[in-house]
XYZ file of C-alpha atoms in Angstrom:
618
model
C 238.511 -127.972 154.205
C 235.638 -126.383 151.959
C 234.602 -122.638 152.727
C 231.299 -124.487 152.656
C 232.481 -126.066 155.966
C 233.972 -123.002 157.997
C 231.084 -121.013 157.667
C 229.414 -120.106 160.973
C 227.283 -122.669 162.397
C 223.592 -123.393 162.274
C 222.996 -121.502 165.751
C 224.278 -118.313 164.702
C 222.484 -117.823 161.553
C 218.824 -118.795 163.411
C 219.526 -116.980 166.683
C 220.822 -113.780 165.250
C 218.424 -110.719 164.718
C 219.493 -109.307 161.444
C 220.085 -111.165 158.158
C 223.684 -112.982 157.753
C 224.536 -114.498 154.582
C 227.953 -115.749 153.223
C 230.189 -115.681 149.809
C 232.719 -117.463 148.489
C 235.351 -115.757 146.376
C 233.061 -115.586 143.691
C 230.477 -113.157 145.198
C 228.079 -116.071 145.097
C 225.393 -116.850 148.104
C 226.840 -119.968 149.744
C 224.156 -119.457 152.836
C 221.810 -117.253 154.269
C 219.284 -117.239 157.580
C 215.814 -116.670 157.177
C 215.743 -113.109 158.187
C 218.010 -112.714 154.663
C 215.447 -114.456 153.129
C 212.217 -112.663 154.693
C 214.091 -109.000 153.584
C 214.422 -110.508 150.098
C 211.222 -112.078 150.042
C 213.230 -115.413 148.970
C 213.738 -118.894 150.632
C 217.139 -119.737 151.676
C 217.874 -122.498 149.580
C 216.840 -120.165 146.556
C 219.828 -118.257 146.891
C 222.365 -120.788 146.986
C 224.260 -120.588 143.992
C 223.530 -117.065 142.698
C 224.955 -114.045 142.902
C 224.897 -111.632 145.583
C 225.059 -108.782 143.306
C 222.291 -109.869 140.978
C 219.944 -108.647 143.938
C 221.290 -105.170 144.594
C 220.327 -102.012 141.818
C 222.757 -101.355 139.242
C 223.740 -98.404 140.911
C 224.546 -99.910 143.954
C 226.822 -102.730 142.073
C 230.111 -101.149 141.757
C 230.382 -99.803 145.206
C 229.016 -103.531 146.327
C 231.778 -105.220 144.544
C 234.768 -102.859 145.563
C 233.495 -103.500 149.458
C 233.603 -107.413 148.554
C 237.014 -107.119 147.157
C 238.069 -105.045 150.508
C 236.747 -107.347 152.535
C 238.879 -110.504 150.578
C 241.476 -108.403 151.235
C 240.888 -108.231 155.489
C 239.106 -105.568 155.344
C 236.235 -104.958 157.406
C 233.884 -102.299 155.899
C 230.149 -101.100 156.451
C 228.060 -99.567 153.767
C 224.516 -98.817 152.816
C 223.196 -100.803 149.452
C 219.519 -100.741 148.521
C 217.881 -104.159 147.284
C 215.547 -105.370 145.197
C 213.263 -107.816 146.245
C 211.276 -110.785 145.035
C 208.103 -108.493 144.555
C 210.199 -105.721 143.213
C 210.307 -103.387 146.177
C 213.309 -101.715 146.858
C 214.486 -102.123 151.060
C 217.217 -99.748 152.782
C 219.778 -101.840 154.062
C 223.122 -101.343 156.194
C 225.628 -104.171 155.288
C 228.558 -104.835 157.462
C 231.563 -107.392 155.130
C 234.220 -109.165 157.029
C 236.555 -111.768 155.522
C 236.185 -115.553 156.037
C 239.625 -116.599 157.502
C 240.345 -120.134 157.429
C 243.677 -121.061 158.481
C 246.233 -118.279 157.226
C 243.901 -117.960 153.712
C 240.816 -116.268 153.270
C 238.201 -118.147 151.854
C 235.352 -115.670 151.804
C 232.667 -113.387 153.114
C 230.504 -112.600 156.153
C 228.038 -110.227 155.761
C 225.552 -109.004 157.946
C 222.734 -106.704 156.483
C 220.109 -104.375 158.972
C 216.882 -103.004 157.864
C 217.651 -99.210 158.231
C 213.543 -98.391 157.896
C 213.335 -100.873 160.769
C 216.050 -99.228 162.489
C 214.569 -95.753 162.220
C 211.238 -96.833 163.525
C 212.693 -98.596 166.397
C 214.332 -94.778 167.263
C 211.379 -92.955 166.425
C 209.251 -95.227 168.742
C 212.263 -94.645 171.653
C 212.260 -90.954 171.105
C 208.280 -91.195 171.564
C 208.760 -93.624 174.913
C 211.157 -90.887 175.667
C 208.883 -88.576 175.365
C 205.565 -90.097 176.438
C 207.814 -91.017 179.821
C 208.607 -87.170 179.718
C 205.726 -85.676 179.697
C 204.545 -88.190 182.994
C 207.066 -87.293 184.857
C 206.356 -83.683 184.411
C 202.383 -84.163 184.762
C 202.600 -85.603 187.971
C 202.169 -84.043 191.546
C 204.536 -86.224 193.066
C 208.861 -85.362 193.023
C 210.747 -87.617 191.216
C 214.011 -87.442 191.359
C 217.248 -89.324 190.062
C 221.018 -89.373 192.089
C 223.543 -91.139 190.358
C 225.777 -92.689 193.106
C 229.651 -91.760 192.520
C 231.309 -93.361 196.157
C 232.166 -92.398 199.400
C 229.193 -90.660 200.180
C 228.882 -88.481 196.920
C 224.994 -88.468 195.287
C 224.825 -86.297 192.315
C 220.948 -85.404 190.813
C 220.964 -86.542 186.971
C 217.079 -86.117 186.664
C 214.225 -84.412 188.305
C 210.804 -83.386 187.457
C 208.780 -80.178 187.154
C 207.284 -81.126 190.221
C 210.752 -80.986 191.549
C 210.721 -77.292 191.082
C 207.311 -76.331 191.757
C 207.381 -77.881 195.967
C 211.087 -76.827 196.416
C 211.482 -73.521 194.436
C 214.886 -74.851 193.367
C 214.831 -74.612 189.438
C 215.915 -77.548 187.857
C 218.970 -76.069 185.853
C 220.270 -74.942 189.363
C 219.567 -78.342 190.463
C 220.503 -80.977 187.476
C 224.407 -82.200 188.251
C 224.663 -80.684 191.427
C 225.766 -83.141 194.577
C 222.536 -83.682 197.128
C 224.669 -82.512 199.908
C 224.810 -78.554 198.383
C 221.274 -78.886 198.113
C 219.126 -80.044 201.150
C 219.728 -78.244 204.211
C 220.598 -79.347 207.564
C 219.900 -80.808 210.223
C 218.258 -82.692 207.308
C 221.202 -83.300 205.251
C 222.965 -85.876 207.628
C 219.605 -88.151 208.166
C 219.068 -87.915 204.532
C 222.800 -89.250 203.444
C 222.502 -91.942 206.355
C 218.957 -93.310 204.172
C 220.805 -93.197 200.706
C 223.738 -95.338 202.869
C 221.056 -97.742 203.683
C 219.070 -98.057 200.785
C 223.208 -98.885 199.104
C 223.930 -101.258 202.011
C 220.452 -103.603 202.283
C 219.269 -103.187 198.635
C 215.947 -102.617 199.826
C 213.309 -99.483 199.200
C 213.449 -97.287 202.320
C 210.435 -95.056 203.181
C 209.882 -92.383 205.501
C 208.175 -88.914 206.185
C 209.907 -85.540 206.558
C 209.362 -81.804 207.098
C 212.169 -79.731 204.714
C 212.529 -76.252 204.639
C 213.093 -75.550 201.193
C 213.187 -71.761 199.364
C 209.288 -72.153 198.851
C 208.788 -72.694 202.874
C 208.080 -75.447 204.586
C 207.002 -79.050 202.972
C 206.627 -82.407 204.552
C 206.504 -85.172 202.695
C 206.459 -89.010 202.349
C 209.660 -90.194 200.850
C 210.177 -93.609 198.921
C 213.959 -94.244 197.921
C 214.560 -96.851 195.798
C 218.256 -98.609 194.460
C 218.890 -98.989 191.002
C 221.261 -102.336 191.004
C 223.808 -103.510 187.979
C 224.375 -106.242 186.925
C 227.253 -106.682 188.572
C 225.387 -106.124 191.509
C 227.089 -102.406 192.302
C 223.804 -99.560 193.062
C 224.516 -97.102 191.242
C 221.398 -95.324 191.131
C 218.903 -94.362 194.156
C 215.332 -93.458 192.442
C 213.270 -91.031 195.004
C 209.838 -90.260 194.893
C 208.413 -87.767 197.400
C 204.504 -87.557 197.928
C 203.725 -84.046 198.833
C 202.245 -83.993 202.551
C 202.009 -79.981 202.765
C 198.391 -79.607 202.011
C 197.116 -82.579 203.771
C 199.336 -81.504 206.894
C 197.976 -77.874 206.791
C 194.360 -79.206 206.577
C 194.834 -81.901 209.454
C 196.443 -79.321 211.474
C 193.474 -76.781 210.989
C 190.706 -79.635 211.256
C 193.030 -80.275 215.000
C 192.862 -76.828 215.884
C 188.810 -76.704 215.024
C 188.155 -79.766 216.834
C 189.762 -78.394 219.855
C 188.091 -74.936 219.165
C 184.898 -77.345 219.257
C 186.351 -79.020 222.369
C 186.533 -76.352 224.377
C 183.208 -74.505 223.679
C 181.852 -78.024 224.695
C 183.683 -77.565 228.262
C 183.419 -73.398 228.114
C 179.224 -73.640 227.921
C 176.728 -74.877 230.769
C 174.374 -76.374 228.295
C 174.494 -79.974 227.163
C 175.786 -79.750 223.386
C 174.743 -82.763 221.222
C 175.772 -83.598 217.442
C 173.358 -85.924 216.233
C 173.949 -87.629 212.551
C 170.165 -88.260 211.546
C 170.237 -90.695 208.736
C 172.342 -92.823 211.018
C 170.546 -92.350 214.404
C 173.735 -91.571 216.019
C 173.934 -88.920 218.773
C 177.566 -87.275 219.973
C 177.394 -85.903 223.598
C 179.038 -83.199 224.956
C 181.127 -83.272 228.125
C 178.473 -81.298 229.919
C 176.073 -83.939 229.270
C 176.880 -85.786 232.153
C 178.051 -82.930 234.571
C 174.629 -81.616 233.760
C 172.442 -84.140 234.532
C 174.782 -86.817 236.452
C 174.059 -89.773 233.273
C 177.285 -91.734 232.625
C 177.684 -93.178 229.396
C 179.212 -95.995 228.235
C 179.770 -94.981 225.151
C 179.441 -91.363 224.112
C 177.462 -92.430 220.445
C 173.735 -93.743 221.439
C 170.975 -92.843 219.436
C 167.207 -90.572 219.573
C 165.970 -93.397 222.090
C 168.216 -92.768 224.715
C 167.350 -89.339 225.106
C 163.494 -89.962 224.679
C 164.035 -92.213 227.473
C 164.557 -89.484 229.469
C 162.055 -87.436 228.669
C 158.906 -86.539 231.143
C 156.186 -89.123 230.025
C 154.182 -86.094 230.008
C 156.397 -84.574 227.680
C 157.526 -87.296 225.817
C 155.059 -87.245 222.712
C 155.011 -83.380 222.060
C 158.310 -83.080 222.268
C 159.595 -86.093 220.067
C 156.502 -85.502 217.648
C 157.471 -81.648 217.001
C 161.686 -82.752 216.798
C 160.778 -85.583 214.052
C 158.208 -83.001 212.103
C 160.799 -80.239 212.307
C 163.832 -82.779 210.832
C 161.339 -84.091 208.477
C 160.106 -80.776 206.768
C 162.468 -79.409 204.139
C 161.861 -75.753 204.948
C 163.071 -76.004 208.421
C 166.022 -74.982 209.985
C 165.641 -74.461 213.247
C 163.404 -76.195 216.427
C 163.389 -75.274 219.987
C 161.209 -76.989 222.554
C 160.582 -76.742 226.499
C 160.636 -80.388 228.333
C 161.138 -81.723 231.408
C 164.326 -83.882 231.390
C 164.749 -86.759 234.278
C 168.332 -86.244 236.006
C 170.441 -89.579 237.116
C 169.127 -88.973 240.935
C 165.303 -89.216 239.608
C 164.900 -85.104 239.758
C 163.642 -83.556 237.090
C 165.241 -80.301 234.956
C 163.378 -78.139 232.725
C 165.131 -77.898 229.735
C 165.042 -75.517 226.548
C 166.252 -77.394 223.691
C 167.074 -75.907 220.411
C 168.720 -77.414 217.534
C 170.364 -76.328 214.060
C 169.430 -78.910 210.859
C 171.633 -79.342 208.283
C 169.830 -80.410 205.061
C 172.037 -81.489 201.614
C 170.890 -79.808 198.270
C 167.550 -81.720 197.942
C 166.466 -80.609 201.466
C 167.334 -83.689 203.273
C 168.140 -83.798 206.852
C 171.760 -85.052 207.694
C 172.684 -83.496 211.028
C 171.595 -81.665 214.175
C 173.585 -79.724 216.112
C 171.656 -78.219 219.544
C 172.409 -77.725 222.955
C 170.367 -78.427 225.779
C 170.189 -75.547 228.286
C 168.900 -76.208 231.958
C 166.965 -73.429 232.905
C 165.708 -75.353 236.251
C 166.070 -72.461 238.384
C 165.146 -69.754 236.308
C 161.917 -71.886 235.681
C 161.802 -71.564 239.607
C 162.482 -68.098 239.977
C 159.353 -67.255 237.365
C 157.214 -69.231 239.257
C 158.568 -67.748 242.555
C 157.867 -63.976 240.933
C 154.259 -65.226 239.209
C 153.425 -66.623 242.610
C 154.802 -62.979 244.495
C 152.535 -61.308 241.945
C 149.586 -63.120 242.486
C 150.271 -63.180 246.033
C 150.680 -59.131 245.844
C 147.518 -58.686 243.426
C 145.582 -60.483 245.846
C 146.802 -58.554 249.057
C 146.044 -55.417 247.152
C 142.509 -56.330 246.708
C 142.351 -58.177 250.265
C 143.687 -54.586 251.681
C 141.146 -52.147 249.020
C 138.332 -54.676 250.694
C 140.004 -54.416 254.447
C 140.412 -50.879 254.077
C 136.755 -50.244 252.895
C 135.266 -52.377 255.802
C 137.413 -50.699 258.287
C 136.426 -47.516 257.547
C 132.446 -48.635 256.976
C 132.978 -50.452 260.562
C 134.877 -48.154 262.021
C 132.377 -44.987 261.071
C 128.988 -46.427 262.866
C 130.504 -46.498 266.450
C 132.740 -43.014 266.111
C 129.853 -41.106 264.848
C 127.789 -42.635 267.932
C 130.191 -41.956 270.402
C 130.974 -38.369 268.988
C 126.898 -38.259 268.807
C 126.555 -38.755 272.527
C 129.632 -36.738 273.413
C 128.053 -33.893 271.753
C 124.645 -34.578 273.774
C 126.742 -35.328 276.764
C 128.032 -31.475 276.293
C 124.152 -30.257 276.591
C 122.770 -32.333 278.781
C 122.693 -31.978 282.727
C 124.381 -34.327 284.448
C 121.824 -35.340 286.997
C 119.134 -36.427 284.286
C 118.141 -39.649 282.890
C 119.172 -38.532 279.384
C 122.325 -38.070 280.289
C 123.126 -41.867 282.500
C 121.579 -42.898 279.320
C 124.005 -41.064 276.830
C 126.810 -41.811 279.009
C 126.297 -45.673 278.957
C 126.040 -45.554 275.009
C 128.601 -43.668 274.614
C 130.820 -46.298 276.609
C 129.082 -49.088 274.442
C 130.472 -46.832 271.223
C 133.709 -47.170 272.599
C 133.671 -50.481 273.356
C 132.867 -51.515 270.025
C 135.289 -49.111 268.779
C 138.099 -51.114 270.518
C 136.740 -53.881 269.642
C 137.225 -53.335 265.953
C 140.547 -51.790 266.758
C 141.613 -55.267 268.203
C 140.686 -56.809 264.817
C 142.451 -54.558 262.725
C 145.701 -55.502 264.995
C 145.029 -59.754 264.539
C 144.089 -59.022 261.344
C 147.758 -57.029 260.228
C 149.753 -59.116 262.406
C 148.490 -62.395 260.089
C 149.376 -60.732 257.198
C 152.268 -59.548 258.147
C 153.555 -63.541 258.992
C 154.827 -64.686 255.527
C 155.894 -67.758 256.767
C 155.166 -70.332 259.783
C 157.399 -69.105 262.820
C 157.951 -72.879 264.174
C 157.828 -76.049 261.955
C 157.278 -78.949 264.146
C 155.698 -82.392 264.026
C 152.535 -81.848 265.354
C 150.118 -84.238 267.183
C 146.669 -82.637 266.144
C 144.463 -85.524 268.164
C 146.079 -83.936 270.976
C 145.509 -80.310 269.984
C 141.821 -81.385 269.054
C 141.268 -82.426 272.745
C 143.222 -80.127 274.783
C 140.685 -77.056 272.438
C 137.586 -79.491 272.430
C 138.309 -79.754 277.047
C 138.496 -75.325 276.751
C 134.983 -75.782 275.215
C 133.109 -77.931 277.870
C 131.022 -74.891 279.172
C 129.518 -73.882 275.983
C 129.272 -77.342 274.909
C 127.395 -78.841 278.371
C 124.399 -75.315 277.922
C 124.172 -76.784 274.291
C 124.625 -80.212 274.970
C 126.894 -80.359 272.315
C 129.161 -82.955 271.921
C 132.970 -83.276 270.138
C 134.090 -86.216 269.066
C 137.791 -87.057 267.702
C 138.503 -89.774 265.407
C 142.259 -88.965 264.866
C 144.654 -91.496 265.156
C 146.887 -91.294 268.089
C 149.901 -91.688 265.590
C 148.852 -89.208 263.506
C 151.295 -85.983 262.751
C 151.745 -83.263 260.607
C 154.236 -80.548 259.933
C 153.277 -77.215 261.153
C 152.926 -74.633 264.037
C 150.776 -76.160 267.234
C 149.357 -72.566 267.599
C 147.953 -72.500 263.946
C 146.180 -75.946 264.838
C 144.727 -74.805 268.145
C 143.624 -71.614 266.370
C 142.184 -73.557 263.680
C 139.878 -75.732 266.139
C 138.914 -73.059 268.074
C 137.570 -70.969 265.627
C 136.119 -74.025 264.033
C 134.624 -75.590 266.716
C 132.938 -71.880 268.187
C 131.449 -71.380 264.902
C 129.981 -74.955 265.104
C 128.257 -74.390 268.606
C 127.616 -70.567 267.386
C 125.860 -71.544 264.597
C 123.908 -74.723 266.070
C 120.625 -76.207 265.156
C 117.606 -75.797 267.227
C 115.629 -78.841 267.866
C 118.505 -80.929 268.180
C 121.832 -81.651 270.245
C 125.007 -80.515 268.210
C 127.479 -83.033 267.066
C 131.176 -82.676 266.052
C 133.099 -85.356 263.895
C 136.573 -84.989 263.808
C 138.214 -87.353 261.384
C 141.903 -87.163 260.038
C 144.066 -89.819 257.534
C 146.863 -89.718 255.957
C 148.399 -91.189 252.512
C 151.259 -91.096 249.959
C 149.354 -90.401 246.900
C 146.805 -87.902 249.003
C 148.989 -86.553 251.800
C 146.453 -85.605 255.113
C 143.653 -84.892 255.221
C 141.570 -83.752 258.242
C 137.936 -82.831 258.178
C 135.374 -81.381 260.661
C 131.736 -82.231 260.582
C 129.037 -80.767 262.331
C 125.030 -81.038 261.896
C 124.107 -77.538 262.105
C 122.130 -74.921 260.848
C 124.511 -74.949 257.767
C 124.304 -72.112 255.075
C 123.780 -71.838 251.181
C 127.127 -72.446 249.913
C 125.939 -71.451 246.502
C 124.768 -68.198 247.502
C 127.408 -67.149 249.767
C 129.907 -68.054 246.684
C 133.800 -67.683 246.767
C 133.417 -65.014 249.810
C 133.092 -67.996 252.591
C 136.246 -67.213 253.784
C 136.533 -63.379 253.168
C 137.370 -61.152 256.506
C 133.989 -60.170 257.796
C 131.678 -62.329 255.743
C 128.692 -63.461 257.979
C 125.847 -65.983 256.300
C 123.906 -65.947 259.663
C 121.792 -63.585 260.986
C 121.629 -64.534 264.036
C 123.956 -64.682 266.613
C 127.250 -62.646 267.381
C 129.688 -62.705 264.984
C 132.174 -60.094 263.258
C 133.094 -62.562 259.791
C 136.621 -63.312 261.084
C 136.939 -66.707 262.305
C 137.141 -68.330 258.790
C 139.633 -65.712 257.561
C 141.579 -66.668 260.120
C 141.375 -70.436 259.385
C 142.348 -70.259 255.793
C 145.465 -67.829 256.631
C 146.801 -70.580 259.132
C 146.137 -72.993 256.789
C 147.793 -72.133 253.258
C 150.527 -70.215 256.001
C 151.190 -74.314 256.702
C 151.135 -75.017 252.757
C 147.410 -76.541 253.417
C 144.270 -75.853 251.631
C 140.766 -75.611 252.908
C 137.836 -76.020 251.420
C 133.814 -76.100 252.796
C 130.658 -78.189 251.985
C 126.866 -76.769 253.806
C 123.970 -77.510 253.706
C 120.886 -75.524 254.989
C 119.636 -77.352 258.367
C 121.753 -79.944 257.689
C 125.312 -79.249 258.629
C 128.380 -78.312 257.797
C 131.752 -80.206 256.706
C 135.695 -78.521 256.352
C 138.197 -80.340 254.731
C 141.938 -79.549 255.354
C 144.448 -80.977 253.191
C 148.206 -80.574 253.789
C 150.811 -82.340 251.190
């Protein structure tokens, strides 16, 4: 056999990465692969033949040719040579000799040769990955950490990064070869060990979350454990990488306790709170929405319509107009508004509204924030103390004007009975001057009571805030029973009354009030008659939802100038006739019964035409 024929075969001088070349005994090139040839700059069949030597600097021959007599010898040696190559360069090798054994005889020489430049730059470039995967590991915010996995339990950190450090407060040189067990505490410790067991046992990634208290406090985490399998299919690593919860945990925590905070001023507070989101027309009710005003949503987000919906029609456009202009104007913070607000049962609340706007950098409107604040019954209670006021201003001046004509009425008929008293004193008994004194002086007296008696209806009305007894009343049959206890004044006038109210016909109020009413109406009507004709009374009376009843009473007259006798028709003792008895209290006592009922009254009259009252009750 031929040491051309026991050289290695074709496969392992094309599949190997470095160049491989053989010598015979000579030191000449019997074969080489093409990496040989690319480091020479040579083709392979150019070096058949010549000599290995010829290629390497003359400095480097005599070391060259004592390894290639070593390795004839058995001798396996490794040396660096530097060659020269077919453009002159000069290349760095490593060469590795090993004899060619064929049989018992050695027939020649193996060599392998590895480009040491190539060599460095492949370390420089691991150092750099080395270092490029260093400084990631230590830039990031997540742990990562490394356990080498020794048996029976045992998991021993071989790598960690800063981050390591910074969330625990465990430095990394107390930390770096120590078992996991002697570092994470318990309870923790014996959940963590069962993971590591069953990240081993399925070869799959395990994940979960955990709270740890480490020497920097508390951390929570999500942890992702990962095994590292052989070849041989044995873990030996686990690979952990914790994302650090802490922050997020804190801030969910506080954004809980807020939103309960927020929770609870929304069932603390009377008033309706709302949260509305304007570029998205979405509104957030509070819980007091509903207890407020009794509306059940179906879904607690509806929009600006809803609540419009609700609004008085009366109401509707100022209030919507001025919300929109206020959320629309960059200058604006705050709005407030007063509205009538429609309740599930059809009632209505008075409402004071005010809201907070929320506006980004450019001055645009992104939320509202407002409560709504029923202030039904303080809106009563004003109108229950205006009314008291008015109702007090107007007694004042009804008392200044009632104490004035008192006094003016009362004055006349003292000074003539302390007139004739006086003359009575001087005046013999048995004269004429003195039956006459006496009989004035009775007639003083008279109409001294008689204004007394006045005084007394007139105090006792006033002092009746309210109707003693509401009842249903049938007025045609108080209008007959007082129009039958005026058939002697009516038959010397030949004055008629005539009632056109329905039989079915009632209102609620006090029968005496009614009766009083009549009366007073109808004497005034045959008091104040028309001469040259027979006095007629219409009673009419009707009744509707929109109008409530009304009741008037006609009679033809001698009337009086309405426009003269002003807003005083119904003042206590105002007379427009005169003619006639008459003190001016009848109609003062028509319009106290009247608005005593919750009525109003009002008068038309003509001069020698007639006269017409119209009572209205709601």
């Amino acid at each position: 056999m031929s040491v051309s024929d026991s050289v290695p075969t074709n496969a392992f001088f094309d599949q190997h990465p470095d160049a491989v070349f053989t010598l015979n005994t000579a030191g000449e090139l019997i074969r080489a692969n093409a990496r040989f040839a690319e480091l020479l700059g040579y083709t392979p069949a150019q070096f058949v033949g010549t000599s290995l030597f010829q290629y390497l600097l003359p400095s480097e021959t005599v070391r060259a040719r004592q390894c290639f007599q070593q390795a004839l010898r058995g001798e396996i040696l490794t040396h660096d040579v530097s060659v020269r190559t077919k453009e002159q360069g000069i290349r760095s090798l490593l060469c590795t000799v090993f004899p060619l054994v064929e049989g018992q005889e050695v027939r020649g020489v193996h060599g392998i040769m590895k480009d040491l430049a190539a060599a460095e730059r492949a370390e420089k470039h691991l150092r750099q990955r080395e270092q490029q995967l260093s400084v990631i590991f230590n830039t990031m915010t997540d742990v990562v950490f490394v356990l080498d996995v020794e048996g029976e339990g045992r998991y021993r950190f071989s790598f960690a990064n800063n981050a390591f450090a910074v969330t625990t407060g465990i430095p990394l040189a107390q930390l770096i070869g120590r078992l996991a067990q002697d570092v994470i505490p318990e309870p923790l410790r014996t959940m963590e060990l069962a993971r590591y067991a069953k990240a081993i046992a399925t070869r799959q990634r395990q994940t979960w979350q955990e709270t740890s208290d480490f020497p920097s406090g508390l951390v929570t985490g999500e942890v992702t454990l990962t095994p590292v399998v052989g070849e041989d299919g044995a873990c030996t690593q686990l690979v952990g990488i914790v994302h650090d919860l802490t922050a997020q945990k804190r801030i969910a925590e506080a954004l809980q306790i807020s939103n309960e905070r927020y929770e609870y001023v929304f069932r603390a507070t009377n008033d309706a709170i709302y949260d509305w989101n304007i570029p998205g027309n979405t509104l957030y009710w509070g819980q007091s929405f509903e207890a407020l005003f009794g509306h059940v949503l179906e879904e607690n987000v509806s929009n600006l319509d809803l609540w419009a919906e609700f609004i008085h029609p009366e109401d509707t456009a100022r209030t919507v107009n001025s919300l929109l202009q206020a959320v629309e104007s960059a200058d604006v913070r705050y709005w407030q508004s007063e509205y009538r607000f429609r309740r599930a049962d059809g009632s209505w609340a008075t409402i004071f509204d005010r809201g907070y706007v929320l506006r980004d950098a450019a001055g645009r409107s992104l939320r509202m924030i407002g409560a709504m604040q029923d202030i039904s019954e303080r809106k009563e209670a004003e109108e229950r103390q205006l009314q008291m006021s008015r109702e007090v201003f107007k007694q004042n001046a009804d008392l200044q004007q009632f104490a004035y004509i008192v006094s003016h009425n009362l004055r006349g008929p003292l000074a003539n009975a302390l007139g004739f008293a006086d003359l009575l004193q001087r005046t013999a008994k048995d004269t004429e001057v003195f039956d006459t004194s006496l009989k004035n002086l009775h007639a003083s007296i008279r109409q001294l009571d008689a204004v007394l008696m006045e005084v007394n209806t007139v105090l006792s009305i006033r002092d009746q805030q309210e109707v003693p007894r509401l009842e249903l009343v049938h007025l045609a049959g108080v209008c007959q029973r007082v129009a039958q206890s005026l058939e002697e004044p009516l038959r010397e006038c030949a004055g008629t009354i005539v009632c056109y109210i329905p039989e079915d016909l009632r209102v609620s109020g006090n029968r005496a009030y009614f009766h009083s009413i009549f009366y007073n109406l109808f004497a005034n009507a045959i008091k104040y008659r028309a001469e040259g004709r027979p006095l007629v009374v219409e009673v009419e009376g009707n009744t509707s939802p929109e109008t409530g009843t009304t009741i008037t009473i006609s009679d033809n007259g001698s009337g009086f100038d309405t426009v003269k006798a002003g807003q005083e028709v119904f003042q206590l003792y105002k007379r427009f006739h005169a003619v006639g008895p008459g003190r001016g209290i009848g109609l003062f006592l028509v319009k106290s019964h009247v608005e005593s009922m919750g009525g109003t009254v009002a008068v038309e009259s003509q001069v020698n035409v007639g006269t017409r009252f119209i009572l209205r009750f709601s």
